[in-house]
PDB file of C-alpha atoms in Angstrom:
ATOM      1  CA  MET A 167       0.000   0.000   0.000  1.00 42.00           C
ATOM      2  CA  THR A 168       1.458   3.323  -1.027  1.00 45.00           C
ATOM      3  CA  ASP A 169       2.116   6.102   1.426  1.00 48.00           C
ATOM      4  CA  ALA A 170       1.035   8.781  -1.061  1.00 48.00           C
ATOM      5  CA  PRO A 171      -2.556  10.083  -1.220  1.00 50.00           C
ATOM      6  CA  ASN A 172      -2.504   9.714  -4.983  1.00 46.00           C
ATOM      7  CA  ALA A 173      -0.200  10.184  -7.916  1.00 39.00           C
ATOM      8  CA  THR A 174      -1.348  13.650  -8.899  1.00 38.00           C
ATOM      9  CA  THR A 175      -1.281  15.572  -5.602  1.00 45.00           C
ATOM     10  CA  ASP A 176       1.129  15.762  -2.737  1.00 54.00           C
ATOM     11  CA  GLU A 177      -1.118  17.818  -0.503  1.00 67.00           C
ATOM     12  CA  LEU A 178      -0.242  17.593   3.178  1.00 84.00           C
ATOM     13  CA  PRO A 179      -1.442  16.731   5.718  1.00 94.00           C
ATOM     14  CA  TRP A 180      -3.892  14.098   4.562  1.00 95.00           C
ATOM     15  CA  LEU A 181      -6.057  11.422   6.133  1.00 96.00           C
ATOM     16  CA  ARG A 182      -5.969   7.654   6.057  1.00 97.00           C
ATOM     17  CA  LEU A 183      -9.367   6.748   7.311  1.00 97.00           C
ATOM     18  CA  ARG A 184     -11.119   3.523   8.222  1.00 97.00           C
ATOM     19  CA  VAL A 185     -14.889   3.517   8.702  1.00 98.00           C
ATOM     20  CA  MET A 186     -15.728   0.956  11.392  1.00 97.00           C
ATOM     21  CA  LEU A 187     -19.135  -0.617  10.892  1.00 95.00           C
ATOM     22  CA  GLY A 188     -19.323  -2.939  13.866  1.00 91.00           C
ATOM     23  CA  ASP A 189     -18.589  -6.656  14.268  1.00 88.00           C
ATOM     24  CA  GLY A 190     -15.129  -6.006  12.832  1.00 92.00           C
ATOM     25  CA  ALA A 191     -16.591  -4.894   9.495  1.00 95.00           C
ATOM     26  CA  TYR A 192     -15.022  -1.826   7.936  1.00 97.00           C
ATOM     27  CA  MET A 193     -14.197   0.101   4.786  1.00 98.00           C
ATOM     28  CA  GLY A 194     -10.734   1.599   4.437  1.00 97.00           C
ATOM     29  CA  PRO A 195      -8.145   3.021   2.038  1.00 97.00           C
ATOM     30  CA  GLY A 196      -6.658  -0.289   0.861  1.00 96.00           C
ATOM     31  CA  ARG A 197     -10.072  -1.750   0.082  1.00 97.00           C
ATOM     32  CA  ALA A 198     -11.059   1.459  -1.716  1.00 98.00           C
ATOM     33  CA  ASP A 199      -7.912   1.449  -3.839  1.00 97.00           C
ATOM     34  CA  LEU A 200      -8.487  -2.201  -4.723  1.00 97.00           C
ATOM     35  CA  LEU A 201     -12.110  -1.651  -5.756  1.00 98.00           C
ATOM     36  CA  GLN A 202     -11.060   1.359  -7.812  1.00 97.00           C
ATOM     37  CA  GLY A 203      -8.289  -0.687  -9.422  1.00 97.00           C
ATOM     38  CA  ILE A 204     -10.756  -3.437 -10.336  1.00 96.00           C
ATOM     39  CA  ALA A 205     -13.130  -0.882 -11.842  1.00 96.00           C
ATOM     40  CA  GLU A 206     -10.297   0.624 -13.871  1.00 96.00           C
ATOM     41  CA  THR A 207      -8.468  -2.533 -14.971  1.00 94.00           C
ATOM     42  CA  GLY A 208     -11.344  -5.033 -15.172  1.00 94.00           C
ATOM     43  CA  SER A 209      -9.177  -7.523 -13.308  1.00 93.00           C
ATOM     44  CA  ILE A 210      -8.627  -8.486  -9.671  1.00 93.00           C
ATOM     45  CA  ALA A 211      -5.096  -9.641 -10.494  1.00 92.00           C
ATOM     46  CA  ALA A 212      -4.175  -6.421 -12.299  1.00 94.00           C
ATOM     47  CA  ALA A 213      -5.704  -4.280  -9.541  1.00 95.00           C
ATOM     48  CA  GLY A 214      -3.690  -6.236  -6.986  1.00 95.00           C
ATOM     49  CA  ARG A 215      -0.477  -5.893  -8.987  1.00 95.00           C
ATOM     50  CA  ARG A 216      -0.930  -2.120  -9.081  1.00 95.00           C
ATOM     51  CA  MET A 217      -0.796  -2.248  -5.282  1.00 96.00           C
ATOM     52  CA  SER A 218       2.104  -4.753  -5.175  1.00 96.00           C
ATOM     53  CA  MET A 219      -0.336  -7.310  -3.822  1.00 95.00           C
ATOM     54  CA  SER A 220      -0.528 -10.992  -4.727  1.00 93.00           C
ATOM     55  CA  TYR A 221      -3.614 -12.261  -6.517  1.00 92.00           C
ATOM     56  CA  ARG A 222      -4.393 -14.318  -3.434  1.00 94.00           C
ATOM     57  CA  ARG A 223      -4.247 -11.320  -1.132  1.00 95.00           C
ATOM     58  CA  ALA A 224      -6.346  -9.195  -3.510  1.00 95.00           C
ATOM     59  CA  TRP A 225      -8.916 -11.972  -3.782  1.00 94.00           C
ATOM     60  CA  LEU A 226      -9.057 -12.332   0.015  1.00 95.00           C
ATOM     61  CA  LEU A 227      -9.663  -8.583   0.373  1.00 95.00           C
ATOM     62  CA  VAL A 228     -12.538  -8.788  -2.113  1.00 96.00           C
ATOM     63  CA  GLU A 229     -13.910 -11.758  -0.183  1.00 95.00           C
ATOM     64  CA  ALA A 230     -13.582  -9.860   3.129  1.00 96.00           C
ATOM     65  CA  LEU A 231     -15.574  -6.977   1.643  1.00 96.00           C
ATOM     66  CA  HIS A 232     -18.231  -9.438   0.523  1.00 95.00           C
ATOM     67  CA  GLN A 233     -18.389 -10.824   4.077  1.00 95.00           C
ATOM     68  CA  ASP A 234     -18.463  -7.386   5.685  1.00 96.00           C
ATOM     69  CA  PHE A 235     -21.307  -6.109   3.503  1.00 96.00           C
ATOM     70  CA  GLY A 236     -23.188  -9.383   3.078  1.00 94.00           C
ATOM     71  CA  SER A 237     -23.328  -9.287  -0.704  1.00 94.00           C
ATOM     72  CA  PRO A 238     -20.739  -9.378  -3.539  1.00 94.00           C
ATOM     73  CA  MET A 239     -18.929  -6.199  -4.580  1.00 95.00           C
ATOM     74  CA  VAL A 240     -17.196  -7.730  -7.584  1.00 95.00           C
ATOM     75  CA  THR A 241     -18.479 -10.020 -10.315  1.00 93.00           C
ATOM     76  CA  THR A 242     -16.179 -12.104 -12.459  1.00 87.00           C
ATOM     77  CA  ALA A 243     -17.174 -13.325 -15.903  1.00 78.00           C
ATOM     78  CA  ILE A 244     -15.655 -16.466 -17.375  1.00 71.00           C
ATOM     79  CA  GLY A 245     -15.171 -16.348 -21.122  1.00 61.00           C
ATOM     80  CA  GLY A 246     -17.068 -13.896 -23.314  1.00 54.00           C
ATOM     81  CA  ARG A 247     -15.567 -10.913 -25.095  1.00 57.00           C
ATOM     82  CA  ARG A 248     -13.639  -9.646 -22.058  1.00 53.00           C
ATOM     83  CA  GLY A 249     -12.672 -13.211 -21.060  1.00 55.00           C
ATOM     84  CA  GLY A 250     -12.604 -13.488 -17.295  1.00 65.00           C
ATOM     85  CA  GLY A 251     -13.010  -9.793 -16.633  1.00 87.00           C
ATOM     86  CA  ALA A 252     -13.999  -8.502 -13.208  1.00 93.00           C
ATOM     87  CA  GLN A 253     -16.233  -5.567 -12.526  1.00 94.00           C
ATOM     88  CA  LEU A 254     -17.882  -3.891  -9.577  1.00 96.00           C
ATOM     89  CA  THR A 255     -21.458  -4.691  -8.682  1.00 96.00           C
ATOM     90  CA  PRO A 256     -23.800  -1.759  -7.987  1.00 96.00           C
ATOM     91  CA  LEU A 257     -23.096  -2.397  -4.290  1.00 96.00           C
ATOM     92  CA  GLY A 258     -19.342  -2.237  -4.944  1.00 97.00           C
ATOM     93  CA  GLU A 259     -19.761   1.068  -6.785  1.00 97.00           C
ATOM     94  CA  ALA A 260     -21.924   2.469  -3.987  1.00 97.00           C
ATOM     95  CA  VAL A 261     -19.509   1.446  -1.232  1.00 98.00           C
ATOM     96  CA  LEU A 262     -16.553   2.924  -3.096  1.00 98.00           C
ATOM     97  CA  GLN A 263     -18.389   6.193  -3.808  1.00 98.00           C
ATOM     98  CA  GLY A 264     -19.686   6.400  -0.255  1.00 98.00           C
ATOM     99  CA  TYR A 265     -16.224   5.901   1.170  1.00 98.00           C
ATOM    100  CA  ARG A 266     -14.705   8.536  -1.127  1.00 98.00           C
ATOM    101  CA  GLN A 267     -17.404  10.996  -0.031  1.00 97.00           C
ATOM    102  CA  ILE A 268     -16.593  10.362   3.633  1.00 98.00           C
ATOM    103  CA  VAL A 269     -12.888  10.961   3.018  1.00 97.00           C
ATOM    104  CA  ALA A 270     -13.602  14.185   1.122  1.00 97.00           C
ATOM    105  CA  ARG A 271     -15.957  15.427   3.853  1.00 97.00           C
ATOM    106  CA  CYS A 272     -13.396  14.761   6.555  1.00 97.00           C
ATOM    107  CA  GLN A 273     -10.472  16.250   4.671  1.00 96.00           C
ATOM    108  CA  THR A 274     -12.437  19.475   4.155  1.00 96.00           C
ATOM    109  CA  ALA A 275     -13.944  19.648   7.643  1.00 97.00           C
ATOM    110  CA  ALA A 276     -10.661  19.105   9.479  1.00 97.00           C
ATOM    111  CA  GLU A 277      -8.335  21.039   7.156  1.00 96.00           C
ATOM    112  CA  THR A 278      -7.619  23.830   9.657  1.00 96.00           C
ATOM    113  CA  GLU A 279      -7.035  21.424  12.551  1.00 97.00           C
ATOM    114  CA  MET A 280      -4.777  19.237  10.415  1.00 97.00           C
ATOM    115  CA  GLN A 281      -2.658  22.220   9.420  1.00 96.00           C
ATOM    116  CA  ALA A 282      -2.413  23.148  13.099  1.00 96.00           C
ATOM    117  CA  LEU A 283      -1.273  19.620  13.966  1.00 97.00           C
ATOM    118  CA  ALA A 284       1.333  19.690  11.194  1.00 96.00           C
ATOM    119  CA  ALA A 285       2.567  23.060  12.447  1.00 95.00           C
ATOM    120  CA  LEU A 286       3.448  21.431  15.783  1.00 95.00           C
ATOM    121  CA  ARG A 287       6.223  19.489  14.082  1.00 93.00           C
ATOM    122  CA  GLN A 288       9.583  20.940  15.065  1.00 86.00           C
ATOM    123  CA  ASN A 289      11.393  19.159  12.274  1.00 71.00           C
ATOM    124  CA  ALA A 290       9.110  19.829   9.315  1.00 61.00           C
ATOM    125  CA  VAL A 291      10.917  20.836   6.145  1.00 52.00           C
TER     126      VAL A 291
ATOM    127  CA  MET B  44      -5.292  -2.055  20.252  1.00 41.00           C
ATOM    128  CA  THR B  45      -8.976  -2.266  21.019  1.00 45.00           C
ATOM    129  CA  ASP B  46     -11.614  -2.337  18.324  1.00 48.00           C
ATOM    130  CA  ALA B  47     -14.014  -0.180  20.367  1.00 49.00           C
ATOM    131  CA  PRO B  48     -14.163   3.629  20.061  1.00 49.00           C
ATOM    132  CA  ASN B  49     -14.122   3.920  23.828  1.00 46.00           C
ATOM    133  CA  ALA B  50     -15.496   2.221  26.887  1.00 39.00           C
ATOM    134  CA  THR B  51     -18.511   4.454  27.394  1.00 38.00           C
ATOM    135  CA  THR B  52     -20.105   4.572  23.924  1.00 45.00           C
ATOM    136  CA  ASP B  53     -20.819   2.004  21.280  1.00 54.00           C
ATOM    137  CA  GLU B  54     -21.891   4.480  18.640  1.00 67.00           C
ATOM    138  CA  LEU B  55     -21.689   3.155  15.100  1.00 84.00           C
ATOM    139  CA  PRO B  56     -20.298   3.741  12.572  1.00 94.00           C
ATOM    140  CA  TRP B  57     -17.133   5.362  13.807  1.00 95.00           C
ATOM    141  CA  LEU B  58     -13.773   6.400  12.387  1.00 96.00           C
ATOM    142  CA  ARG B  59     -10.249   5.161  12.889  1.00 97.00           C
ATOM    143  CA  LEU B  60      -8.211   7.946  11.470  1.00 97.00           C
ATOM    144  CA  ARG B  61      -4.518   8.501  10.803  1.00 97.00           C
ATOM    145  CA  VAL B  62      -3.283  12.001  10.007  1.00 98.00           C
ATOM    146  CA  MET B  63      -0.378  11.688   7.569  1.00 97.00           C
ATOM    147  CA  LEU B  64       2.158  14.476   7.965  1.00 95.00           C
ATOM    148  CA  GLY B  65       4.637  13.589   5.257  1.00 91.00           C
ATOM    149  CA  ASP B  66       7.960  11.708   5.356  1.00 88.00           C
ATOM    150  CA  GLY B  67       6.126   8.803   6.995  1.00 92.00           C
ATOM    151  CA  ALA B  68       5.272  10.919  10.039  1.00 95.00           C
ATOM    152  CA  TYR B  69       1.741  10.566  11.362  1.00 97.00           C
ATOM    153  CA  MET B  70      -0.595  10.734  14.325  1.00 98.00           C
ATOM    154  CA  GLY B  71      -3.144   7.961  14.788  1.00 97.00           C
ATOM    155  CA  PRO B  72      -5.505   6.234  17.221  1.00 97.00           C
ATOM    156  CA  GLY B  73      -2.957   3.944  18.885  1.00 96.00           C
ATOM    157  CA  ARG B  74      -0.564   6.811  19.541  1.00 97.00           C
ATOM    158  CA  ALA B  75      -3.416   8.946  20.872  1.00 98.00           C
ATOM    159  CA  ASP B  76      -4.583   6.212  23.238  1.00 97.00           C
ATOM    160  CA  LEU B  77      -1.027   5.717  24.484  1.00 97.00           C
ATOM    161  CA  LEU B  78      -0.480   9.437  25.142  1.00 98.00           C
ATOM    162  CA  GLN B  79      -3.815   9.611  26.932  1.00 97.00           C
ATOM    163  CA  GLY B  80      -2.908   6.544  28.987  1.00 97.00           C
ATOM    164  CA  ILE B  81       0.404   8.122  29.998  1.00 96.00           C
ATOM    165  CA  ALA B  82      -1.372  11.340  30.994  1.00 96.00           C
ATOM    166  CA  GLU B  83      -3.865   9.361  33.069  1.00 96.00           C
ATOM    167  CA  THR B  84      -1.565   6.790  34.677  1.00 94.00           C
ATOM    168  CA  GLY B  85       1.707   8.756  34.905  1.00 94.00           C
ATOM    169  CA  SER B  86       3.525   5.720  33.528  1.00 93.00           C
ATOM    170  CA  ILE B  87       4.549   4.490  30.087  1.00 93.00           C
ATOM    171  CA  ALA B  88       4.448   0.887  31.325  1.00 93.00           C
ATOM    172  CA  ALA B  89       0.956   1.228  32.815  1.00 94.00           C
ATOM    173  CA  ALA B  90      -0.343   3.018  29.715  1.00 95.00           C
ATOM    174  CA  GLY B  91       1.070   0.217  27.573  1.00 95.00           C
ATOM    175  CA  ARG B  92      -0.447  -2.482  29.774  1.00 95.00           C
ATOM    176  CA  ARG B  93      -3.872  -0.891  29.414  1.00 95.00           C
ATOM    177  CA  MET B  94      -3.483  -1.474  25.674  1.00 96.00           C
ATOM    178  CA  SER B  95      -2.031  -4.995  26.088  1.00 96.00           C
ATOM    179  CA  MET B  96       1.263  -3.619  24.848  1.00 95.00           C
ATOM    180  CA  SER B  97       4.728  -4.502  26.145  1.00 93.00           C
ATOM    181  CA  TYR B  98       6.777  -1.771  27.808  1.00 92.00           C
ATOM    182  CA  ARG B  99       9.210  -2.035  24.927  1.00 94.00           C
ATOM    183  CA  ARG B 100       6.521  -1.505  22.309  1.00 95.00           C
ATOM    184  CA  ALA B 101       4.998   1.407  24.262  1.00 95.00           C
ATOM    185  CA  TRP B 102       8.417   2.999  24.633  1.00 94.00           C
ATOM    186  CA  LEU B 103       9.107   2.589  20.890  1.00 95.00           C
ATOM    187  CA  LEU B 104       5.795   4.286  20.074  1.00 95.00           C
ATOM    188  CA  VAL B 105       6.700   7.223  22.312  1.00 96.00           C
ATOM    189  CA  GLU B 106      10.099   7.379  20.618  1.00 95.00           C
ATOM    190  CA  ALA B 107       8.480   7.272  17.162  1.00 96.00           C
ATOM    191  CA  LEU B 108       6.265  10.225  18.150  1.00 96.00           C
ATOM    192  CA  HIS B 109       9.350  12.103  19.304  1.00 95.00           C
ATOM    193  CA  GLN B 110      10.995  11.414  15.930  1.00 95.00           C
ATOM    194  CA  ASP B 111       7.917  12.363  13.937  1.00 96.00           C
ATOM    195  CA  PHE B 112       7.423  15.686  15.724  1.00 96.00           C
ATOM    196  CA  GLY B 113      11.077  16.498  16.350  1.00 95.00           C
ATOM    197  CA  SER B 114      10.726  17.080  20.077  1.00 94.00           C
ATOM    198  CA  PRO B 115       9.766  14.956  23.107  1.00 94.00           C
ATOM    199  CA  MET B 116       6.101  14.354  23.947  1.00 95.00           C
ATOM    200  CA  VAL B 117       6.733  12.570  27.218  1.00 95.00           C
ATOM    201  CA  THR B 118       9.112  13.364  30.077  1.00 93.00           C
ATOM    202  CA  THR B 119      10.160  10.779  32.610  1.00 87.00           C
ATOM    203  CA  ALA B 120      11.358  11.717  36.080  1.00 78.00           C
ATOM    204  CA  ILE B 121      13.719   9.466  38.009  1.00 71.00           C
ATOM    205  CA  GLY B 122      13.168   9.473  41.755  1.00 61.00           C
ATOM    206  CA  GLY B 123      11.288  12.271  43.475  1.00 54.00           C
ATOM    207  CA  ARG B 124       7.867  11.990  45.034  1.00 57.00           C
ATOM    208  CA  ARG B 125       6.276  10.236  42.053  1.00 53.00           C
ATOM    209  CA  GLY B 126       9.376   8.061  41.554  1.00 55.00           C
ATOM    210  CA  GLY B 127       9.942   7.500  37.857  1.00 65.00           C
ATOM    211  CA  GLY B 128       6.628   8.978  36.754  1.00 87.00           C
ATOM    212  CA  ALA B 129       6.015   9.936  33.145  1.00 93.00           C
ATOM    213  CA  GLN B 130       4.006  12.892  31.962  1.00 94.00           C
ATOM    214  CA  LEU B 131       3.168  14.631  28.706  1.00 96.00           C
ATOM    215  CA  THR B 132       5.143  17.652  27.598  1.00 96.00           C
ATOM    216  CA  PRO B 133       3.178  20.697  26.393  1.00 96.00           C
ATOM    217  CA  LEU B 134       3.847  19.397  22.864  1.00 96.00           C
ATOM    218  CA  GLY B 135       2.452  15.984  23.816  1.00 97.00           C
ATOM    219  CA  GLU B 136      -0.679  17.617  25.227  1.00 97.00           C
ATOM    220  CA  ALA B 137      -1.076  19.771  22.115  1.00 97.00           C
ATOM    221  CA  VAL B 138      -0.656  16.854  19.706  1.00 98.00           C
ATOM    222  CA  LEU B 139      -3.159  14.745  21.631  1.00 98.00           C
ATOM    223  CA  GLN B 140      -5.720  17.554  21.803  1.00 98.00           C
ATOM    224  CA  GLY B 141      -5.197  18.448  18.163  1.00 98.00           C
ATOM    225  CA  TYR B 142      -5.720  14.855  17.091  1.00 98.00           C
ATOM    226  CA  ARG B 143      -8.887  14.501  19.189  1.00 98.00           C
ATOM    227  CA  GLN B 144     -10.252  17.689  17.607  1.00 97.00           C
ATOM    228  CA  ILE B 145      -9.614  16.308  14.123  1.00 98.00           C
ATOM    229  CA  VAL B 146     -11.419  13.057  14.965  1.00 97.00           C
ATOM    230  CA  ALA B 147     -14.385  14.952  16.417  1.00 97.00           C
ATOM    231  CA  ARG B 148     -14.593  17.248  13.379  1.00 97.00           C
ATOM    232  CA  CYS B 149     -14.539  14.310  10.987  1.00 97.00           C
ATOM    233  CA  GLN B 150     -17.031  12.233  12.932  1.00 96.00           C
ATOM    234  CA  THR B 151     -19.492  15.141  12.904  1.00 96.00           C
ATOM    235  CA  ALA B 152     -18.892  16.222   9.306  1.00 97.00           C
ATOM    236  CA  ALA B 153     -19.279  12.747   7.815  1.00 97.00           C
ATOM    237  CA  GLU B 154     -22.036  11.412  10.088  1.00 96.00           C
ATOM    238  CA  THR B 155     -24.698  11.314   7.350  1.00 96.00           C
ATOM    239  CA  GLU B 156     -22.372   9.699   4.804  1.00 97.00           C
ATOM    240  CA  MET B 157     -21.210   7.130   7.362  1.00 97.00           C
ATOM    241  CA  GLN B 158     -24.799   6.165   8.166  1.00 96.00           C
ATOM    242  CA  ALA B 159     -25.456   5.799   4.439  1.00 96.00           C
ATOM    243  CA  LEU B 160     -22.407   3.526   4.078  1.00 97.00           C
ATOM    244  CA  ALA B 161     -23.532   1.419   7.038  1.00 96.00           C
ATOM    245  CA  ALA B 162     -26.999   1.142   5.498  1.00 95.00           C
ATOM    246  CA  LEU B 163     -25.474  -0.571   2.452  1.00 95.00           C
ATOM    247  CA  ARG B 164     -24.657  -3.600   4.591  1.00 93.00           C
ATOM    248  CA  GLN B 165     -27.027  -6.426   3.720  1.00 86.00           C
ATOM    249  CA  ASN B 166     -26.166  -8.361   6.864  1.00 71.00           C
ATOM    250  CA  ALA B 167     -26.314  -5.655   9.515  1.00 61.00           C
ATOM    251  CA  VAL B 168     -28.073  -6.715  12.692  1.00 52.00           C
TER     252      VAL B 168
END
């Protein structure tokens, strides 16, 4: 998992945020990046590779999401024109969008306080 | 590290939130709980025990905070009336308070979106 918020910004400080849903269920940054990777690449393996993650680990994360939300987030097709492609279910899309909204809300709401926290660093560049 | 937000509420959903400050420096829930434990118990060892953490691990976390913020967050006194007691420096207090403010801001700002995410669970009790 990368330490950078994304490839196009280096805005600081930023949040890594896990939404705890009870019973150990959650949605977090790694799961979000994986779902987004699957949506963009059409492949669990390719999405995992983008995050330096084995296929097995990526698949287990998808399965954990399924368990946590009680319904699949990713469908895989065998054969057909896209041969074995993976894509998000409507639930997968909704969870990803919902999580991104939460992150955006928090980043905006706590911007001033985060800058204040960063300003407490005595060794900042 | 406990999975519960705190001992007195079981409000759901809730956030586990790490503020990334660049260069790998951050402030997060485990560090906050440890600082709070030190403030409350006057002891790194006791604060660690409360979190089922070895003295060594607790001490390393305190040291990592020191590194990340460039100045000590905890002072330890040898001898004296409190014999070897630990307490937060003004910086330690400020970092802890600042982090708690960020969490509170985020929890409030994203409450609606977090409820919507939780409502997507098909297996919620």
